[in-house]
PDB file of C-alpha atoms in Angstrom:
ATOM      1  CA  ASP A  22      -6.193   5.033 -17.894  1.00  0.00           C
ATOM      2  CA  ALA A  23      -5.053   7.588 -15.675  1.00  0.00           C
ATOM      3  CA  GLY A  24      -4.646   5.389 -12.715  1.00  0.00           C
ATOM      4  CA  VAL A  25      -6.009   6.125  -9.040  1.00  0.00           C
ATOM      5  CA  ILE A  26      -5.901   9.904  -8.806  1.00  0.00           C
ATOM      6  CA  GLN A  27      -5.957  11.512  -5.584  1.00  0.00           C
ATOM      7  CA  SER A  28      -6.063  15.234  -4.241  1.00  0.00           C
ATOM      8  CA  PRO A  29      -4.923  17.369  -2.805  1.00  0.00           C
ATOM      9  CA  ARG A  30      -1.234  15.790  -3.051  1.00  0.00           C
ATOM     10  CA  HIS A  31       0.223  17.772  -0.024  1.00  0.00           C
ATOM     11  CA  GLU A  32      -1.931  19.118   2.748  1.00  0.00           C
ATOM     12  CA  VAL A  33      -0.860  21.201   5.756  1.00  0.00           C
ATOM     13  CA  THR A  34      -2.991  22.160   8.268  1.00  0.00           C
ATOM     14  CA  GLU A  35      -3.624  23.284  11.902  1.00  0.00           C
ATOM     15  CA  MET A  36      -5.009  21.291  14.696  1.00  0.00           C
ATOM     16  CA  GLY A  37      -8.688  21.387  15.009  1.00  0.00           C
ATOM     17  CA  GLN A  38      -9.290  22.060  11.377  1.00  0.00           C
ATOM     18  CA  GLU A  39     -11.180  19.857   9.122  1.00  0.00           C
ATOM     19  CA  VAL A  40      -9.430  17.713   6.452  1.00  0.00           C
ATOM     20  CA  THR A  41     -10.878  16.386   3.207  1.00  0.00           C
ATOM     21  CA  LEU A  42      -8.950  13.925   0.955  1.00  0.00           C
ATOM     22  CA  ARG A  43     -10.060  12.831  -2.471  1.00  0.00           C
ATOM     23  CA  CYS A  44     -10.039   9.769  -4.485  1.00  0.00           C
ATOM     24  CA  LYS A  45     -11.097   8.950  -7.798  1.00  0.00           C
ATOM     25  CA  PRO A  46     -10.539   5.068  -8.553  1.00  0.00           C
ATOM     26  CA  ILE A  47      -9.951   3.699 -11.740  1.00  0.00           C
ATOM     27  CA  SER A  48     -12.760   3.298 -13.925  1.00  0.00           C
ATOM     28  CA  GLY A  49     -14.374   0.031 -13.791  1.00  0.00           C
ATOM     29  CA  HIS A  50     -13.078  -1.036 -10.434  1.00  0.00           C
ATOM     30  CA  ASN A  51     -15.299  -1.806  -7.934  1.00  0.00           C
ATOM     31  CA  SER A  52     -13.400  -1.808  -4.632  1.00  0.00           C
ATOM     32  CA  LEU A  53     -11.779   1.043  -2.954  1.00  0.00           C
ATOM     33  CA  PHE A  54      -9.505   1.101  -0.296  1.00  0.00           C
ATOM     34  CA  TRP A  55      -7.882   3.946   2.142  1.00  0.00           C
ATOM     35  CA  TYR A  56      -4.459   3.231   3.456  1.00  0.00           C
ATOM     36  CA  ARG A  57      -2.444   5.273   5.919  1.00  0.00           C
ATOM     37  CA  GLN A  58       1.446   4.959   6.161  1.00  0.00           C
ATOM     38  CA  THR A  59       3.359   6.353   8.945  1.00  0.00           C
ATOM     39  CA  MET A  60       6.965   5.274  10.137  1.00  0.00           C
ATOM     40  CA  MET A  61       5.540   3.759  13.583  1.00  0.00           C
ATOM     41  CA  ARG A  62       2.738   1.738  11.987  1.00  0.00           C
ATOM     42  CA  GLY A  63       3.753   1.240   8.574  1.00  0.00           C
ATOM     43  CA  LEU A  64       0.886   0.611   5.987  1.00  0.00           C
ATOM     44  CA  GLU A  65      -2.334   0.114   7.492  1.00  0.00           C
ATOM     45  CA  LEU A  66      -6.122  -0.333   5.761  1.00  0.00           C
ATOM     46  CA  LEU A  67      -8.408   2.164   7.365  1.00  0.00           C
ATOM     47  CA  ILE A  68     -11.560   1.484   5.131  1.00  0.00           C
ATOM     48  CA  TYR A  69     -12.625  -0.821   2.364  1.00  0.00           C
ATOM     49  CA  PHE A  70     -15.314  -0.083  -0.014  1.00  0.00           C
ATOM     50  CA  ASN A  71     -17.095  -2.818  -2.279  1.00  0.00           C
ATOM     51  CA  ASN A  72     -19.693  -1.434  -4.931  1.00  0.00           C
ATOM     52  CA  ASN A  73     -19.666   1.860  -3.003  1.00  0.00           C
ATOM     53  CA  VAL A  74     -20.586   0.071   0.224  1.00  0.00           C
ATOM     54  CA  PRO A  75     -18.408   0.326   3.310  1.00  0.00           C
ATOM     55  CA  ILE A  76     -17.618  -3.115   4.081  1.00  0.00           C
ATOM     56  CA  ASP A  77     -14.773  -2.825   6.829  1.00  0.00           C
ATOM     57  CA  ASP A  78     -14.122   0.179   8.958  1.00  0.00           C
ATOM     58  CA  SER A  79     -12.458  -1.454  11.759  1.00  0.00           C
ATOM     59  CA  GLY A  80      -8.942   0.217  10.802  1.00  0.00           C
ATOM     60  CA  MET A  81     -10.710   3.681  11.162  1.00  0.00           C
ATOM     61  CA  PRO A  82      -8.772   5.115  14.424  1.00  0.00           C
ATOM     62  CA  GLU A  83     -11.765   7.067  16.041  1.00  0.00           C
ATOM     63  CA  ASP A  84     -15.081   8.980  15.345  1.00  0.00           C
ATOM     64  CA  ARG A  85     -12.843  11.971  14.102  1.00  0.00           C
ATOM     65  CA  PHE A  86     -12.452  10.138  10.643  1.00  0.00           C
ATOM     66  CA  SER A  87     -15.180   9.324   8.172  1.00  0.00           C
ATOM     67  CA  ALA A  88     -15.253   7.843   4.887  1.00  0.00           C
ATOM     68  CA  LYS A  89     -17.889   8.000   2.062  1.00  0.00           C
ATOM     69  CA  MET A  90     -18.162   6.719  -1.378  1.00  0.00           C
ATOM     70  CA  PRO A  91     -21.208   8.485  -3.017  1.00  0.00           C
ATOM     71  CA  ASN A  92     -20.804   6.887  -6.264  1.00  0.00           C
ATOM     72  CA  ALA A  93     -18.135   4.425  -8.197  1.00  0.00           C
ATOM     73  CA  SER A  94     -15.860   7.323  -9.212  1.00  0.00           C
ATOM     74  CA  PHE A  95     -15.418   9.152  -6.195  1.00  0.00           C
ATOM     75  CA  SER A  96     -14.513   8.773  -2.359  1.00  0.00           C
ATOM     76  CA  THR A  97     -13.443  11.191   0.624  1.00  0.00           C
ATOM     77  CA  LEU A  98     -11.770  10.432   3.451  1.00  0.00           C
ATOM     78  CA  LYS A  99     -12.484  13.197   6.332  1.00  0.00           C
ATOM     79  CA  ILE A 100     -10.906  14.002   9.633  1.00  0.00           C
ATOM     80  CA  GLN A 101     -12.554  16.372  12.128  1.00  0.00           C
ATOM     81  CA  PRO A 102     -11.034  17.573  13.954  1.00  0.00           C
ATOM     82  CA  SER A 103      -7.683  16.820  12.932  1.00  0.00           C
ATOM     83  CA  GLU A 104      -4.864  16.136  15.450  1.00  0.00           C
ATOM     84  CA  PRO A 105      -1.005  16.192  15.002  1.00  0.00           C
ATOM     85  CA  ARG A 106      -0.849  12.479  15.126  1.00  0.00           C
ATOM     86  CA  ASP A 107      -2.962  12.310  12.216  1.00  0.00           C
ATOM     87  CA  SER A 108       0.193  13.351  10.092  1.00  0.00           C
ATOM     88  CA  ALA A 109       0.778  10.612   7.736  1.00  0.00           C
ATOM     89  CA  VAL A 110       0.680   9.642   4.031  1.00  0.00           C
ATOM     90  CA  TYR A 111      -2.937   8.702   2.990  1.00  0.00           C
ATOM     91  CA  PHE A 112      -3.287   6.297   0.135  1.00  0.00           C
ATOM     92  CA  CYS A 113      -6.340   5.249  -1.903  1.00  0.00           C
ATOM     93  CA  ALA A 114      -6.275   1.796  -3.777  1.00  0.00           C
ATOM     94  CA  SER A 115      -8.595   0.400  -6.273  1.00  0.00           C
ATOM     95  CA  SER A 116      -9.126  -3.004  -7.496  1.00  0.00           C
ATOM     96  CA  LEU A 117     -11.553  -5.085  -9.662  1.00  0.00           C
ATOM     97  CA  ALA A 118     -13.176  -8.086  -7.477  1.00  0.00           C
ATOM     98  CA  GLY A 119     -10.517  -8.232  -5.174  1.00  0.00           C
ATOM     99  CA  ASP A 120      -7.535  -8.582  -7.350  1.00  0.00           C
ATOM    100  CA  THR A 121      -4.726  -6.633  -7.879  1.00  0.00           C
ATOM    101  CA  GLN A 122      -4.711  -3.224  -5.980  1.00  0.00           C
ATOM    102  CA  TYR A 123      -3.615  -0.087  -7.947  1.00  0.00           C
ATOM    103  CA  PHE A 124      -2.213   2.826  -5.521  1.00  0.00           C
ATOM    104  CA  GLY A 125      -2.660   6.531  -6.001  1.00  0.00           C
ATOM    105  CA  PRO A 126      -0.034   8.907  -5.465  1.00  0.00           C
ATOM    106  CA  GLY A 127      -0.999   9.638  -1.797  1.00  0.00           C
ATOM    107  CA  THR A 128      -1.694  12.666   0.117  1.00  0.00           C
ATOM    108  CA  ARG A 129       0.933  13.796   2.600  1.00  0.00           C
ATOM    109  CA  LEU A 130      -0.873  15.380   5.381  1.00  0.00           C
ATOM    110  CA  THR A 131       0.779  17.682   8.192  1.00  0.00           C
ATOM    111  CA  VAL A 132      -1.240  18.648  10.883  1.00  0.00           C
ATOM    112  CA  LEU A 133       0.500  21.236  13.019  1.00  0.00           C
TER     113      LEU A 133
ATOM    114  CA  GLY B  10      -4.492 -11.968  12.715  1.00  0.00           C
ATOM    115  CA  ILE B  11      -1.988 -13.275  10.199  1.00  0.00           C
ATOM    116  CA  GLN B  12       1.502 -11.764  10.479  1.00  0.00           C
ATOM    117  CA  VAL B  13       3.685 -10.767   7.544  1.00  0.00           C
ATOM    118  CA  GLU B  14       7.383 -11.086   7.951  1.00  0.00           C
ATOM    119  CA  GLN B  15       9.877  -9.645   5.509  1.00  0.00           C
ATOM    120  CA  SER B  16      13.339 -10.188   5.231  1.00  0.00           C
ATOM    121  CA  PRO B  17      16.127  -8.905   5.048  1.00  0.00           C
ATOM    122  CA  PRO B  18      14.979  -5.377   6.721  1.00  0.00           C
ATOM    123  CA  ASP B  19      17.885  -3.605   4.861  1.00  0.00           C
ATOM    124  CA  LEU B  20      20.086  -4.469   1.757  1.00  0.00           C
ATOM    125  CA  ILE B  21      22.634  -2.705   0.119  1.00  0.00           C
ATOM    126  CA  LEU B  22      23.871  -3.888  -3.422  1.00  0.00           C
ATOM    127  CA  GLN B  23      26.272  -2.852  -6.065  1.00  0.00           C
ATOM    128  CA  GLU B  24      24.892  -2.132  -9.516  1.00  0.00           C
ATOM    129  CA  GLY B  25      24.701  -5.552 -11.299  1.00  0.00           C
ATOM    130  CA  ALA B  26      24.177  -7.656  -8.416  1.00  0.00           C
ATOM    131  CA  ASN B  27      21.134 -10.054  -7.976  1.00  0.00           C
ATOM    132  CA  SER B  28      19.105 -10.152  -4.655  1.00  0.00           C
ATOM    133  CA  THR B  29      16.293 -12.358  -3.144  1.00  0.00           C
ATOM    134  CA  LEU B  30      13.827 -10.907  -0.936  1.00  0.00           C
ATOM    135  CA  ARG B  31      11.534 -12.964   1.162  1.00  0.00           C
ATOM    136  CA  CYS B  32       7.980 -12.748   2.619  1.00  0.00           C
ATOM    137  CA  ASN B  33       6.819 -15.264   5.326  1.00  0.00           C
ATOM    138  CA  PHE B  34       3.028 -15.517   6.260  1.00  0.00           C
ATOM    139  CA  SER B  35       1.418 -17.019   9.293  1.00  0.00           C
ATOM    140  CA  ASP B  36      -1.539 -18.148   7.728  1.00  0.00           C
ATOM    141  CA  SER B  37      -2.579 -19.554   4.426  1.00  0.00           C
ATOM    142  CA  VAL B  38      -2.179 -17.047   1.205  1.00  0.00           C
ATOM    143  CA  ASN B  39      -5.225 -15.546  -0.210  1.00  0.00           C
ATOM    144  CA  ASN B  40      -4.426 -12.643  -2.472  1.00  0.00           C
ATOM    145  CA  LEU B  41      -0.808 -11.434  -2.591  1.00  0.00           C
ATOM    146  CA  GLN B  42       0.989  -8.526  -3.992  1.00  0.00           C
ATOM    147  CA  TRP B  43       4.840  -7.227  -4.230  1.00  0.00           C
ATOM    148  CA  PHE B  44       5.000  -3.348  -4.431  1.00  0.00           C
ATOM    149  CA  HIS B  45       8.068  -1.135  -4.639  1.00  0.00           C
ATOM    150  CA  GLN B  46       7.562   2.228  -3.161  1.00  0.00           C
ATOM    151  CA  ASN B  47      10.120   4.656  -4.930  1.00  0.00           C
ATOM    152  CA  PRO B  48      12.069   7.236  -3.401  1.00  0.00           C
ATOM    153  CA  TRP B  49       9.142  10.032  -4.117  1.00  0.00           C
ATOM    154  CA  GLY B  50       6.832   7.619  -1.999  1.00  0.00           C
ATOM    155  CA  GLN B  51       5.014   6.183  -4.802  1.00  0.00           C
ATOM    156  CA  LEU B  52       3.470   2.411  -4.246  1.00  0.00           C
ATOM    157  CA  ILE B  53       3.980   0.683  -7.682  1.00  0.00           C
ATOM    158  CA  ASN B  54       2.425  -2.795  -8.351  1.00  0.00           C
ATOM    159  CA  LEU B  55       5.051  -5.418  -9.258  1.00  0.00           C
ATOM    160  CA  PHE B  56       3.277  -8.804  -9.119  1.00  0.00           C
ATOM    161  CA  TYR B  57       0.091 -10.192  -8.129  1.00  0.00           C
ATOM    162  CA  ILE B  58       0.965 -13.680  -7.230  1.00  0.00           C
ATOM    163  CA  PRO B  59      -1.091 -15.833  -4.770  1.00  0.00           C
ATOM    164  CA  SER B  60       0.757 -18.678  -6.203  1.00  0.00           C
ATOM    165  CA  GLY B  61       3.157 -19.837  -8.707  1.00  0.00           C
ATOM    166  CA  THR B  62       5.846 -17.867 -10.581  1.00  0.00           C
ATOM    167  CA  LYS B  63       5.816 -14.705 -12.693  1.00  0.00           C
ATOM    168  CA  GLN B  64       8.488 -12.662 -14.514  1.00  0.00           C
ATOM    169  CA  ASN B  65       8.552  -9.082 -15.633  1.00  0.00           C
ATOM    170  CA  GLY B  66      11.849  -8.399 -17.248  1.00  0.00           C
ATOM    171  CA  ARG B  67      14.623  -8.263 -14.601  1.00  0.00           C
ATOM    172  CA  LEU B  68      12.180  -8.846 -11.653  1.00  0.00           C
ATOM    173  CA  SER B  69      10.507 -12.367 -10.908  1.00  0.00           C
ATOM    174  CA  ALA B  70       8.548 -13.694  -8.088  1.00  0.00           C
ATOM    175  CA  THR B  71       7.335 -17.144  -6.740  1.00  0.00           C
ATOM    176  CA  THR B  72       4.942 -18.067  -3.877  1.00  0.00           C
ATOM    177  CA  VAL B  73       4.623 -21.273  -2.372  1.00  0.00           C
ATOM    178  CA  ALA B  74       1.509 -21.048  -0.721  1.00  0.00           C
ATOM    179  CA  THR B  75       1.524 -24.396   0.798  1.00  0.00           C
ATOM    180  CA  GLU B  76       4.822 -23.338   3.011  1.00  0.00           C
ATOM    181  CA  ARG B  77       3.438 -19.711   3.346  1.00  0.00           C
ATOM    182  CA  TYR B  78       5.952 -17.747   1.719  1.00  0.00           C
ATOM    183  CA  SER B  79       6.820 -15.433  -1.127  1.00  0.00           C
ATOM    184  CA  LEU B  80      10.118 -14.768  -2.849  1.00  0.00           C
ATOM    185  CA  LEU B  81      10.950 -11.660  -4.920  1.00  0.00           C
ATOM    186  CA  TYR B  82      14.075 -11.660  -7.387  1.00  0.00           C
ATOM    187  CA  ILE B  83      15.796  -8.794  -8.839  1.00  0.00           C
ATOM    188  CA  SER B  84      18.379  -9.638 -11.147  1.00  0.00           C
ATOM    189  CA  SER B  85      21.176  -7.130 -12.612  1.00  0.00           C
ATOM    190  CA  SER B  86      19.965  -4.448 -10.135  1.00  0.00           C
ATOM    191  CA  GLN B  87      20.055  -0.864 -11.188  1.00  0.00           C
ATOM    192  CA  THR B  88      20.039   2.156  -9.001  1.00  0.00           C
ATOM    193  CA  THR B  89      16.421   2.889 -10.185  1.00  0.00           C
ATOM    194  CA  ASP B  90      15.505  -0.296  -8.087  1.00  0.00           C
ATOM    195  CA  SER B  91      16.308   1.310  -4.806  1.00  0.00           C
ATOM    196  CA  GLY B  92      13.279   2.205  -2.595  1.00  0.00           C
ATOM    197  CA  VAL B  93      11.485  -0.103  -0.087  1.00  0.00           C
ATOM    198  CA  TYR B  94       9.845  -3.190  -1.431  1.00  0.00           C
ATOM    199  CA  PHE B  95       6.406  -4.428   0.503  1.00  0.00           C
ATOM    200  CA  CYS B  96       4.440  -7.697   0.274  1.00  0.00           C
ATOM    201  CA  GLY B  97       1.057  -7.642   1.097  1.00  0.00           C
ATOM    202  CA  GLU B  98      -1.570 -10.323   1.771  1.00  0.00           C
ATOM    203  CA  GLY B  99      -5.320 -10.811   2.562  1.00  0.00           C
ATOM    204  CA  THR B 100      -8.408 -11.701   1.294  1.00  0.00           C
ATOM    205  CA  TYR B 101      -9.395  -7.920   0.600  1.00  0.00           C
ATOM    206  CA  LYS B 102      -7.632  -6.123   3.392  1.00  0.00           C
ATOM    207  CA  TYR B 103      -4.008  -6.236   2.957  1.00  0.00           C
ATOM    208  CA  ILE B 104      -1.691  -6.866   5.880  1.00  0.00           C
ATOM    209  CA  PHE B 105       1.539  -5.359   4.679  1.00  0.00           C
ATOM    210  CA  GLY B 106       5.111  -6.580   6.002  1.00  0.00           C
ATOM    211  CA  THR B 107       7.448  -3.803   6.995  1.00  0.00           C
ATOM    212  CA  GLY B 108       9.470  -3.784   3.952  1.00  0.00           C
ATOM    213  CA  THR B 109      12.978  -4.280   2.657  1.00  0.00           C
ATOM    214  CA  ARG B 110      14.922  -1.362   2.292  1.00  0.00           C
ATOM    215  CA  LEU B 111      16.942  -1.631  -0.640  1.00  0.00           C
ATOM    216  CA  LYS B 112      19.935   0.648  -1.802  1.00  0.00           C
ATOM    217  CA  VAL B 113      21.755  -0.129  -5.189  1.00  0.00           C
ATOM    218  CA  LEU B 114      25.003   1.524  -5.795  1.00  0.00           C
ATOM    219  CA  ALA B 115      26.363   2.946  -9.009  1.00  0.00           C
TER     220      ALA B 115
END
């Protein structure tokens, strides 16, 4: 398997622009997670999907962030409008039935 | 909520040395994983180990759920072991420790 696939790997944008991050989980996995990593806050969960349904979005910072999972093989995390404090590495991870989580390579987002 | 503490925060080793990294939890253990974040930022799964002991080559891990801690052992360390080691614990949403930053010198 190719593992968890994320795109883009790097994104540089200007404040106020919309940013869309994409994730393809490992085939057959039914849980998908979006995490954010910053120096100040470390690794923190943003949202968790199970069987394409958002189960816990308590980590989503504010209404500017939204996530969707239209099918079992694709998820998006959108930030609109983006702000400099959103600069971070965003990881997507997937697992089967809450077992081992496998992380994608991450998207490094820089908001100027 | 659950707190996850990792120690030591930093570790410098000479190649070939052994080391033990520790993860303490404030509540009972559900799912637990150890990860290695390499210098390129990739998070590599090392062990899924909510209890017991596992070994994979030079690495092994032990979780004592009743005492709320987990240990990661690295033997005969190599420069490629450098990076940050994280433990994550939770039912589905992992709470991560702040990591142990390991540097192995040639």
